[in-house]
Short mmCIF file of C-alpha atoms in Angstrom, two decimals:
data_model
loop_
_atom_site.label_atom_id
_atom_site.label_comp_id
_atom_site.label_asym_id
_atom_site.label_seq_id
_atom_site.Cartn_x
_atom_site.Cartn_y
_atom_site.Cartn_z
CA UNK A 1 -34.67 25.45 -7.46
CA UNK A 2 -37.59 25.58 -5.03
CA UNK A 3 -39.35 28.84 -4.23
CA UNK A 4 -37.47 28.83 -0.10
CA UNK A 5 -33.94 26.89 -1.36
CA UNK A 6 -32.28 29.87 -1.53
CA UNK A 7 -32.93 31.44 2.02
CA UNK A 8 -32.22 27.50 3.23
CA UNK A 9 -29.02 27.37 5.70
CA UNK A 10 -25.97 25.58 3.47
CA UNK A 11 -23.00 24.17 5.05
CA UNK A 12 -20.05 25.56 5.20
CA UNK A 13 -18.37 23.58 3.00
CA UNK A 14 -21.17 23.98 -0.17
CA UNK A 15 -20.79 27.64 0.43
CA UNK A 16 -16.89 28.17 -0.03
CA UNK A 17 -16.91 25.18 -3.21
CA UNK A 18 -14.93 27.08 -5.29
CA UNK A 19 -16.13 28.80 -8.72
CA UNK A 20 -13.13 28.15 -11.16
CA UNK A 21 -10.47 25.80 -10.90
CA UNK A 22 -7.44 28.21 -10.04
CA UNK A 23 -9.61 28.62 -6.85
CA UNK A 24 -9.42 24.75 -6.13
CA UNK A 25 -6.24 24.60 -3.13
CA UNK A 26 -3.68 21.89 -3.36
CA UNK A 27 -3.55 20.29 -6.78
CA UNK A 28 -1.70 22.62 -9.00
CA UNK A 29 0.44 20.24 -10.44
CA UNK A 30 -2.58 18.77 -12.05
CA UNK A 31 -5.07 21.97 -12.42
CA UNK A 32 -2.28 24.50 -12.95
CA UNK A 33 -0.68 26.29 -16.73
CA UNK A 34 1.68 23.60 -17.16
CA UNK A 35 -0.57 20.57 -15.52
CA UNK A 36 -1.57 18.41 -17.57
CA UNK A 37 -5.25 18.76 -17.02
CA UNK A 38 -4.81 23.04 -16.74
CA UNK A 39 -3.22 22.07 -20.95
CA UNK A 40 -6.55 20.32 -21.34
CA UNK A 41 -8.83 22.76 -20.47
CA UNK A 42 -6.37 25.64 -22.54
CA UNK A 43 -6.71 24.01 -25.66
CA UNK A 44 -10.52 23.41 -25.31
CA UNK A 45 -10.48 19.28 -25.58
CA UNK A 46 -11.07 16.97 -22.40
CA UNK A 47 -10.33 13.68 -22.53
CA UNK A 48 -11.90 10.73 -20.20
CA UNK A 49 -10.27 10.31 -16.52
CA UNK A 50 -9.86 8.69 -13.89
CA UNK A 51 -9.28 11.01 -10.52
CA UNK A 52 -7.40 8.95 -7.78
CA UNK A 53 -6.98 10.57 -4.58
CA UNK A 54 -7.58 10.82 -0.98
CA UNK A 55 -11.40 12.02 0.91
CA UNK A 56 -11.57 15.84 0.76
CA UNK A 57 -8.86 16.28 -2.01
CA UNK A 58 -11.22 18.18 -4.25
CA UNK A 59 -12.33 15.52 -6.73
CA UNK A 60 -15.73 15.79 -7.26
CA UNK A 61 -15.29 19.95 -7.55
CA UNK A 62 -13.28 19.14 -10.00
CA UNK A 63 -15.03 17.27 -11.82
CA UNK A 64 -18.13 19.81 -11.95
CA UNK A 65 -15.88 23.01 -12.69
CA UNK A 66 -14.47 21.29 -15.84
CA UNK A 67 -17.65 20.77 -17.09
CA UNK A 68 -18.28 24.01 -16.85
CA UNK A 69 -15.04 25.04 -18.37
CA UNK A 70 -15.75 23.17 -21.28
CA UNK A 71 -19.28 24.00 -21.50
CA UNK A 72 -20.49 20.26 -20.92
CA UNK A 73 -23.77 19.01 -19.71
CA UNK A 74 -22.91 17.98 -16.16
CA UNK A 75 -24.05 14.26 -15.48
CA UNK A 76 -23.83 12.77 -11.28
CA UNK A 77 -23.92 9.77 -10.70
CA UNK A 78 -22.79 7.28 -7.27
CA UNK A 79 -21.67 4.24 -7.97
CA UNK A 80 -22.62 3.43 -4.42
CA UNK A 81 -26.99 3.98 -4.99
CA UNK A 82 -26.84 3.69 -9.15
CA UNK A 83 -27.02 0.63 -11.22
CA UNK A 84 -27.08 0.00 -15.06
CA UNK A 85 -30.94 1.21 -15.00
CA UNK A 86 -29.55 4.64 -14.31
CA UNK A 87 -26.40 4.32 -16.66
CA UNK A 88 -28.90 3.67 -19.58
CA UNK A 89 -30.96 6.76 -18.82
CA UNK A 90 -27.93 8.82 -18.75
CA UNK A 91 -26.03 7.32 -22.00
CA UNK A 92 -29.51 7.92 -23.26
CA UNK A 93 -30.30 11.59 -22.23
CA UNK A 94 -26.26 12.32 -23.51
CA UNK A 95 -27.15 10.78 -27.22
CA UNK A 96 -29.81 13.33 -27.37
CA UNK A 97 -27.70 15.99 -26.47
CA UNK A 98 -25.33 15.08 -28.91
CA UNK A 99 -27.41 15.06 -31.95
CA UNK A 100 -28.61 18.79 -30.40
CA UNK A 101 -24.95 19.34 -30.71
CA UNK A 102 -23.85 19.77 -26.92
CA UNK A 103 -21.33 16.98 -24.97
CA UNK A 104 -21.62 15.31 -21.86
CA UNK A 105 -19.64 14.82 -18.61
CA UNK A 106 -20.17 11.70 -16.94
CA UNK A 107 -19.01 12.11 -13.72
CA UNK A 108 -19.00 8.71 -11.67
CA UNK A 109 -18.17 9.04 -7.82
CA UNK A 110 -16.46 5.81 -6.16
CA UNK A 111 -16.23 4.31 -9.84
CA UNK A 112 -14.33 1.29 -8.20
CA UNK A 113 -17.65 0.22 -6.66
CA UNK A 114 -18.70 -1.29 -10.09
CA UNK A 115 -17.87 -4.48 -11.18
CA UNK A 116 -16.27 -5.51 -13.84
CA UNK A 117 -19.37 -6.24 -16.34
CA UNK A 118 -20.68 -2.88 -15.57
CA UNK A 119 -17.16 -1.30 -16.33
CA UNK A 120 -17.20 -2.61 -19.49
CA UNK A 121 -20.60 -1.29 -20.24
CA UNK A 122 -19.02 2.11 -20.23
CA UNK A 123 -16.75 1.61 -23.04
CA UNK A 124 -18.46 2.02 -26.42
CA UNK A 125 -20.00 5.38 -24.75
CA UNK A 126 -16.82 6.65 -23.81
CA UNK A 127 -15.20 5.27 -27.25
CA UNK A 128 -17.24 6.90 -29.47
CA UNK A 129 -17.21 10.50 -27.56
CA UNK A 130 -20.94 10.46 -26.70
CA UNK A 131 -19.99 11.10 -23.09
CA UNK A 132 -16.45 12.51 -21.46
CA UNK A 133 -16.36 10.08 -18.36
CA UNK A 134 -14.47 11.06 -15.25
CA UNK A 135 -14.58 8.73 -12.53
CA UNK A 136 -13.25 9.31 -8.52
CA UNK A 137 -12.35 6.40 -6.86
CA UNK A 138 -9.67 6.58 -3.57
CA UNK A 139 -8.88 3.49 -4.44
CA UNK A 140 -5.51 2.41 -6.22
CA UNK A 141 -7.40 2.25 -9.88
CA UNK A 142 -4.50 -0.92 -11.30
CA UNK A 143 -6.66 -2.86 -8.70
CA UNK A 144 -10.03 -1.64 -9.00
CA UNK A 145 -10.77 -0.91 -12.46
CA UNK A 146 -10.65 -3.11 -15.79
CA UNK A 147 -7.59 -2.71 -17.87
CA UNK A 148 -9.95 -1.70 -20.66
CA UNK A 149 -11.07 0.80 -19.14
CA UNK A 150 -7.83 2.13 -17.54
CA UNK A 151 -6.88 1.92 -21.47
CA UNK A 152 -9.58 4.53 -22.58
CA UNK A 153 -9.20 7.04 -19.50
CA UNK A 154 -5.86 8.82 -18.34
CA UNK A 155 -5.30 8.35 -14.51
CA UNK A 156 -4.18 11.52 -12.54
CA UNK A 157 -3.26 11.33 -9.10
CA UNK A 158 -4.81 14.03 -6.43
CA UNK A 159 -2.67 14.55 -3.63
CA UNK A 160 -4.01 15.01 0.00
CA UNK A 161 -4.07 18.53 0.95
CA UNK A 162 -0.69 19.39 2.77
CA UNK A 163 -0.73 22.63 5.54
CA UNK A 164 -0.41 25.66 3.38
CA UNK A 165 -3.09 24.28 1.39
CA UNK A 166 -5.29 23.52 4.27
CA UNK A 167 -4.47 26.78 5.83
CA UNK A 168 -5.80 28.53 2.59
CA UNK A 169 -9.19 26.52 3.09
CA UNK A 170 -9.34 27.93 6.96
CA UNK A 171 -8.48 31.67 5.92
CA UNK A 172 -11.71 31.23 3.15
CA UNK A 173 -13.47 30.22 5.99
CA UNK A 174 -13.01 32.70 8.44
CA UNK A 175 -13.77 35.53 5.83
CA UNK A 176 -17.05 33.85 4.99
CA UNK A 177 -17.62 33.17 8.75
CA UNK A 178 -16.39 36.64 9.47
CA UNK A 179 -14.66 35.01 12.73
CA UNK A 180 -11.49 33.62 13.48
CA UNK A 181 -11.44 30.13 14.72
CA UNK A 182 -11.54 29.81 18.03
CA UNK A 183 -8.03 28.02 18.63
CA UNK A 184 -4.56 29.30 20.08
CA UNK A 185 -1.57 28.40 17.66
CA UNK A 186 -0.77 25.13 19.02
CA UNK A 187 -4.56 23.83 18.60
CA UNK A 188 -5.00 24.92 15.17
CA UNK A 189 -1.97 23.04 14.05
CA UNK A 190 -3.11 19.90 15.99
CA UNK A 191 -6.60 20.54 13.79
CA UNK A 192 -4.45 20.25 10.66
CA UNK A 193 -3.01 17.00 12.27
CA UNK A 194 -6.89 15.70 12.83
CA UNK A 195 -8.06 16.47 9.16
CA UNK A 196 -5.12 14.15 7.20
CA UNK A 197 -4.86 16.00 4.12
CA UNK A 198 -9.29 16.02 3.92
CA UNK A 199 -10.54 19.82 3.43
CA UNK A 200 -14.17 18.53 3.53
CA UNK A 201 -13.34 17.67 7.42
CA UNK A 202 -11.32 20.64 8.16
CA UNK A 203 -14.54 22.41 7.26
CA UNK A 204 -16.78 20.72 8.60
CA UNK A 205 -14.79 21.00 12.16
CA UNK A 206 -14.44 25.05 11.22
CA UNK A 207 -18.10 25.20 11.10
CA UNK A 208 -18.43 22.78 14.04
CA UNK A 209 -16.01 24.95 16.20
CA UNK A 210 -17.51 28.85 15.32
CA UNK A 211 -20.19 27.41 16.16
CA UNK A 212 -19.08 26.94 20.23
CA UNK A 213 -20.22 29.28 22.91
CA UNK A 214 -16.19 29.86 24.00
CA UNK A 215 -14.43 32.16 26.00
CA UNK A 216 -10.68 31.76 25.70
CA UNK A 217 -9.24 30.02 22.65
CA UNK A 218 -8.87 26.31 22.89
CA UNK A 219 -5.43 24.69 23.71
CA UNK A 220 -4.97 21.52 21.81
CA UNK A 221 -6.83 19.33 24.91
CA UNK A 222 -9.24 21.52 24.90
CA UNK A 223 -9.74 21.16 21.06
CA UNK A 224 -9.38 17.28 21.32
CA UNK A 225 -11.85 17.76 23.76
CA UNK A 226 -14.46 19.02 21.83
CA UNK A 227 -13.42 17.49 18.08
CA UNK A 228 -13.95 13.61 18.51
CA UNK A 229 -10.87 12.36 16.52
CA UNK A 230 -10.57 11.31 12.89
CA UNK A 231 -10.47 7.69 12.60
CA UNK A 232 -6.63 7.13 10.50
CA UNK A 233 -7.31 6.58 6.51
CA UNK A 234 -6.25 3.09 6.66
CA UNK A 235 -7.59 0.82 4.09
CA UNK A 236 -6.90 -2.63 5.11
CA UNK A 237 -7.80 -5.11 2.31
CA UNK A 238 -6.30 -2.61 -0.20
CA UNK A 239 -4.00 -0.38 -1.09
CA UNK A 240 -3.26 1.68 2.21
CA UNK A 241 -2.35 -2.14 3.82
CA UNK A 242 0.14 -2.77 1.29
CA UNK A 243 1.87 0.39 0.99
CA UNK A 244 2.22 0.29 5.24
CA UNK A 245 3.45 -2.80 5.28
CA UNK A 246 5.98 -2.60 2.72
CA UNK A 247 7.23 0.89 4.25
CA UNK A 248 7.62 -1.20 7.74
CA UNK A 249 9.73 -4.17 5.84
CA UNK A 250 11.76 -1.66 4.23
CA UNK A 251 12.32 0.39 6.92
CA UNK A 252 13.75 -2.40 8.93
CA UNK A 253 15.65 -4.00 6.28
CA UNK A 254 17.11 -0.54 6.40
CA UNK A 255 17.54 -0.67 9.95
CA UNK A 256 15.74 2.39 10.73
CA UNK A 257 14.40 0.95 13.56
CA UNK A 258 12.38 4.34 14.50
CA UNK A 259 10.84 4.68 10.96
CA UNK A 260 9.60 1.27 11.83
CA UNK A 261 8.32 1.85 14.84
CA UNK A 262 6.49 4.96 13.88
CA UNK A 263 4.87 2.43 10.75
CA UNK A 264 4.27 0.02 12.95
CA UNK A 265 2.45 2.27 15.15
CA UNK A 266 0.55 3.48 12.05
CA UNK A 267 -0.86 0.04 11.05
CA UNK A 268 -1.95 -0.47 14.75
CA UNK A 269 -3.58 2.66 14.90
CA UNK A 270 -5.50 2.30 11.85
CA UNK A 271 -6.49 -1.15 12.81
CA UNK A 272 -4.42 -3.47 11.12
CA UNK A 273 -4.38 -7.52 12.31
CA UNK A 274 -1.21 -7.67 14.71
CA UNK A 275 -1.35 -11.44 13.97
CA UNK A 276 -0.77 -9.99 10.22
CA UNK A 277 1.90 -8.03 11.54
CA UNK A 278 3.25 -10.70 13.47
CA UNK A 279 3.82 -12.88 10.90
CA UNK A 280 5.47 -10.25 7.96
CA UNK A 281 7.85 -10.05 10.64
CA UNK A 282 8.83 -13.40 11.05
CA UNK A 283 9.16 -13.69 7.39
CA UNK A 284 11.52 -10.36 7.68
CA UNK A 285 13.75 -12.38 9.98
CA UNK A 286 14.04 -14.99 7.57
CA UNK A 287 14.43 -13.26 4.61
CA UNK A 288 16.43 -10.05 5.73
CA UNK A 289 18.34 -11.38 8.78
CA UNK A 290 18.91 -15.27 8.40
CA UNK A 291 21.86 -16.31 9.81
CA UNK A 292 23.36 -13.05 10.69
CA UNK A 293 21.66 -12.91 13.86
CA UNK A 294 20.27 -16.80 14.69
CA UNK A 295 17.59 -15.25 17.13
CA UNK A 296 16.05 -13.07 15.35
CA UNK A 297 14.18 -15.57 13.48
CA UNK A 298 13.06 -16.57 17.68
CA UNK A 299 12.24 -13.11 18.88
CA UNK A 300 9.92 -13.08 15.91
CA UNK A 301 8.39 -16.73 16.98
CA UNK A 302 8.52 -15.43 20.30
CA UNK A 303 6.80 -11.80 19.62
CA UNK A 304 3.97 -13.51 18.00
CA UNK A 305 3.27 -15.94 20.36
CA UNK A 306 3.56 -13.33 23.30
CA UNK A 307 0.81 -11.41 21.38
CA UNK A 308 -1.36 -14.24 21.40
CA UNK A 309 -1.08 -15.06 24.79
CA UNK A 310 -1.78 -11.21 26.17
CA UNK A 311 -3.90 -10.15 23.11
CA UNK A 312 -4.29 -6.33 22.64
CA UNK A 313 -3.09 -3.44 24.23
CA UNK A 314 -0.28 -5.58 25.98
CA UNK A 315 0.57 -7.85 23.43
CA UNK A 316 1.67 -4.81 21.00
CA UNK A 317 4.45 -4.12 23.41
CA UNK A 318 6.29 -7.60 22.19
CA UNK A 319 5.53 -6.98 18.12
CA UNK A 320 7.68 -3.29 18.94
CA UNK A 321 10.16 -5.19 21.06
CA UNK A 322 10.25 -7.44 17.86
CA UNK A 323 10.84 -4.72 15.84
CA UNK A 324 13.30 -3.06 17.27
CA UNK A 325 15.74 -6.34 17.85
CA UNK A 326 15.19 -6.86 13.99
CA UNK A 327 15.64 -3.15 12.96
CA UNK A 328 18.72 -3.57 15.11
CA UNK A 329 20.22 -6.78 13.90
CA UNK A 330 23.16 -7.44 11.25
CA UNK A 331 21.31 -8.00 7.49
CA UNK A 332 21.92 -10.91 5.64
CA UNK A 333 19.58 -11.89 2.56
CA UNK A 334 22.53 -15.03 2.15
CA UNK A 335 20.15 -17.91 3.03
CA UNK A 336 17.34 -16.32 0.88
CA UNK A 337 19.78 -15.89 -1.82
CA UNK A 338 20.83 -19.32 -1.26
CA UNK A 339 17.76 -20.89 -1.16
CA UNK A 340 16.55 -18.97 -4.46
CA UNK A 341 19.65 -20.27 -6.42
CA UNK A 342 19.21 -24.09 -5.25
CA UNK A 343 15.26 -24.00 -6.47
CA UNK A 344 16.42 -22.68 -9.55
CA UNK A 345 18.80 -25.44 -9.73
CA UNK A 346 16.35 -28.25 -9.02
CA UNK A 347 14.10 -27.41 -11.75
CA UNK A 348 16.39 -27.49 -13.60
CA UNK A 349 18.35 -30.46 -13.12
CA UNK A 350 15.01 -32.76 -13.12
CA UNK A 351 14.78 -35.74 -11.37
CA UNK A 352 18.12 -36.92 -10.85
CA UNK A 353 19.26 -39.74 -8.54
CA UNK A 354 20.97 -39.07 -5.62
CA UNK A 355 24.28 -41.11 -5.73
CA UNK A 356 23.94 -44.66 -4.24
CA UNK A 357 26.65 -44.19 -1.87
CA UNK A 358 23.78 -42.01 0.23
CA UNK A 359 21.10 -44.34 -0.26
CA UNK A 360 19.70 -46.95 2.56
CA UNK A 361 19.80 -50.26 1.64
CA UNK A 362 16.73 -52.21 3.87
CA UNK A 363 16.77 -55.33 1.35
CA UNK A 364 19.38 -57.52 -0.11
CA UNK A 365 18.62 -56.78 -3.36
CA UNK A 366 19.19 -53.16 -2.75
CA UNK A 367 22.65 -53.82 -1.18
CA UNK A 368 23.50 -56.12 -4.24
CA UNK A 369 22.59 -53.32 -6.82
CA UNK A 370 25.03 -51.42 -4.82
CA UNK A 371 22.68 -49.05 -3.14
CA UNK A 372 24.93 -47.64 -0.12
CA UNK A 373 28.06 -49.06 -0.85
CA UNK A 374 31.26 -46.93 -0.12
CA UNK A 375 30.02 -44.36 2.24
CA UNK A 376 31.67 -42.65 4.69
CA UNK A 377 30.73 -42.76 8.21
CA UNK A 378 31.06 -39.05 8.88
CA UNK A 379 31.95 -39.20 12.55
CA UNK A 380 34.18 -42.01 11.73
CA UNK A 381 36.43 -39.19 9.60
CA UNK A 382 39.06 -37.07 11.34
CA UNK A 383 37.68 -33.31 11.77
CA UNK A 384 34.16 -35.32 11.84
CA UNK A 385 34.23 -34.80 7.72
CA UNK A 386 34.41 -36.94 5.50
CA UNK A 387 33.95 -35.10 2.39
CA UNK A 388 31.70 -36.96 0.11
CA UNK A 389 30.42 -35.85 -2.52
CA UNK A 390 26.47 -35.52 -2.08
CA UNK A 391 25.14 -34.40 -5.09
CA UNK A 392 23.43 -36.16 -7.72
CA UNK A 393 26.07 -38.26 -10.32
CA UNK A 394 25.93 -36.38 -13.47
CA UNK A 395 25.71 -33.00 -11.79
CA UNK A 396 28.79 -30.37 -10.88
CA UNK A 397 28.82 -29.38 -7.49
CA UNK A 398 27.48 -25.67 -6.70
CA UNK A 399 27.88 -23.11 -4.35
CA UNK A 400 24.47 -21.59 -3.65
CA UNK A 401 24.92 -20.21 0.00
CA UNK A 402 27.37 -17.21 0.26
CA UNK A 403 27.51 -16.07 3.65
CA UNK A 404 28.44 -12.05 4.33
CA UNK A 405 30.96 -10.75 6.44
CA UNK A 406 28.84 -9.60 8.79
CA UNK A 407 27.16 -10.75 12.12
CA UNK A 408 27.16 -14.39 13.02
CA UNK A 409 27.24 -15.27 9.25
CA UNK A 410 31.31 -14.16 9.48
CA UNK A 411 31.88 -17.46 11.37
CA UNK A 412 29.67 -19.30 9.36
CA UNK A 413 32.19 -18.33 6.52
CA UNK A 414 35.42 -19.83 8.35
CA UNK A 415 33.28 -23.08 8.67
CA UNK A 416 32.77 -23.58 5.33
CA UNK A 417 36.02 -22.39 4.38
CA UNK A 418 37.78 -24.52 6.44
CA UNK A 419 35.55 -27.90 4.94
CA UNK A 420 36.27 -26.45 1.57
CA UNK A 421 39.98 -26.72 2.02
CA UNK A 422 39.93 -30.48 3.47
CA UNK A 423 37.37 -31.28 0.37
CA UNK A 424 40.16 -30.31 -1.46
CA UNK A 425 43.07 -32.23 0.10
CA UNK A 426 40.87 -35.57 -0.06
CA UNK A 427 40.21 -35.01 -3.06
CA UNK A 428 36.75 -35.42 -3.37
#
């Protein structure tokens, strides 16, 4: 440490970095007695990990206090500014410490941002104990990180820090400020809203706000005056884009049509694609509504295509129009179903020959092999049906499309009831 370091101002946030783990707010079920990294550190062993979670969840304090707790050498490292130069320096500098008889903590920050070769470099290192590796990524790690590696780490996940736990982080604050924030009840709780579970932004706004020349405490306008808003954790080639759009498909095939519209909402605000969002819902009405509701599979069409003649902010107005006619229409997964069933059924049946009573016949030779003989004009038949069989010769006729009882699909159901029964009398 330099000779003026210590008189240097430090941010808020280094100052209150807690000292020992029961002092780190939010992730008990991992840190606490009967977590299973709180076991760990009991029993004196630490095993490799991977720590998954949110910004401002705590990871990287983590990661230094259990070096201290298990009296580790403590080795940073980004994955963002450090390449395999600086990997072999540290692997290195941690062999030497092991033949002196002391461990080391490799702690790797973003982890995800290597690629798969380096990964792998890790292995024999972490293998054959001469470092304890513990990597942060905020990324989903099945996606990010070799299977190899997954293999020789244990994965815990670090929740985002809910209200009581970012209330605890604003009470440490004051007491080291020695000043209560400067924000009526209202505003404080719409400060909780702005931070999303990150503590490293609720302090850095605490710090931002004591910091204000204020008279009366700040309302919430007046705080979103003064706080420029968080941007939405919203990740959208990754994990955050799946999980959103499978909560706004399964909230309409629940028909919970205001869960989807808050979801829907969500993915706009964090900037999804509405041309992605456009489409997942057209697939929704073919998948989830069918025939149920015939337009819903046209709202869709026509949702998109109003978006992409108005664009954005207007254009949104049609996707939540969309979603609330599909959130709102009968379910039916029959035609899906149906479809599935008759794919199934075509691989395995092969190539077989549809039977020649269906075929065309544009040459004689054709006609004299028989190819069209005996069919049945349909709208020569009474009821317009003539009940032919049109499946292949050699193959059992199949019922792949059940239609529910609900929506248009109930009619649907007399139909084919009603051709059933005259297939039946003729026969055939």
């Amino acid at each position: 440490m330099g000779l003026f370091e210590k008189t240097a101002p430090r941010p808020l946030a280094d100052r209150l970095r807690p000292t020992s783990l029961d002092h780190v707010v939010g992730q008990e079920h991992l840190l606490g007695p009967e977590g299973p990294i709180g076991r760990m550190v009991a029993q004196g062993r630490l095993a490799s990990m991977i720590l998954w979670g949110p910004p401002g969840c705590g990871k990287t304090t983590i990661a230094r206090l259990l070096a201290e707790a298990s009296d580790l050498a403590f080795e940073p490292l980004s994955a963002v500014f450090s390449g395999v130069a600086d990997l072999r320096k540290i692997f290195e500098r941690a062999r030497q410490r092991r033949q002196a008889g002391q461990g080391t903590l490799l702690f790797v920050d973003e982890i995800h941002r290597f690629n798969r070769a380096q990964q792998d470099g890790f292995l024999p290192y972490v293998e054959d104990g001469t470092v304890v590796l513990i990597g942060a990524t905020t990324e989903n790690p099945s996606f990010e990180l070799n299977a190899a590696l997954l293999s020789r780490c244990q994965v815990f996940v670090l929740r985002r820090l809910d209200e009581a736990a970012l209330e605890e982080l604003l009470a440490r604050a004051e007491k080291e400020s020695g000043a209560a924030l400067p924000l009526n009840p209202d505003a404080r709780a719409a400060l909780f809203a702005l931070c999303d579970g990150d503590g490293r932004y609720l302090l850095n706004m605490t710090e931002e706000l004591l910091a204000l020349d204020h008279g009366a405490p700040l309302d919430p306008a007046g705080l979103a005056a003064v706080v420029q808003r968080r941007a939405p954790i919203y990740d959208k080639g990754q994990e955050g884009h799946y999980n959103l759009i499978s909560a706004l498909h399964k909230s309409l095939r629940g028909s919970d049509t205001d869960a989807a519209l808050y979801w829907l909402a969500r993915m706009l605000d964090g900037g999804e694609d509405p041309l992605y969002i456009a489409r997942r819902l057209a697939r929704f009405a073919a998948e989830d509504i069918g025939l149920a509701d015939p337009q819903a599979l046209p709202q869709a069409l026509a949702a998109w295509d109003c978006y992409e003649r108005l664009g954005s902010p207007e254009g949104e107005l049609a996707l939540a129009h969309c979603v609330v006619y599909l959130g709102t229409a009968p379910k039916s997964n029959a035609v899906y179903r149906a479809f599935s069933a008759a794919t199934a059924a075509a691989k395995r049946t092969g190539s077989l020959m549809p039977p020649m009573h269906i075929l065309n016949a544009p040459t004689g030779l054709m006609r004299d092999l028989g190819y069209g003989s005996g069919y049945a004009y349909d709208h020569d038949a009474p009821e317009g049906f003539s009940g032919q069989n049109y499946f292949p010769d050699g193959m059992r006729r199949e019922a792949f499309y059940h239609p529910i009882e609900r929506g248009f699909e109930r009619e649907i159901a007399k139909r084919l009831a009603y051709w059933s029964k005259l297939r039946s009398e003729r026969g055939s």
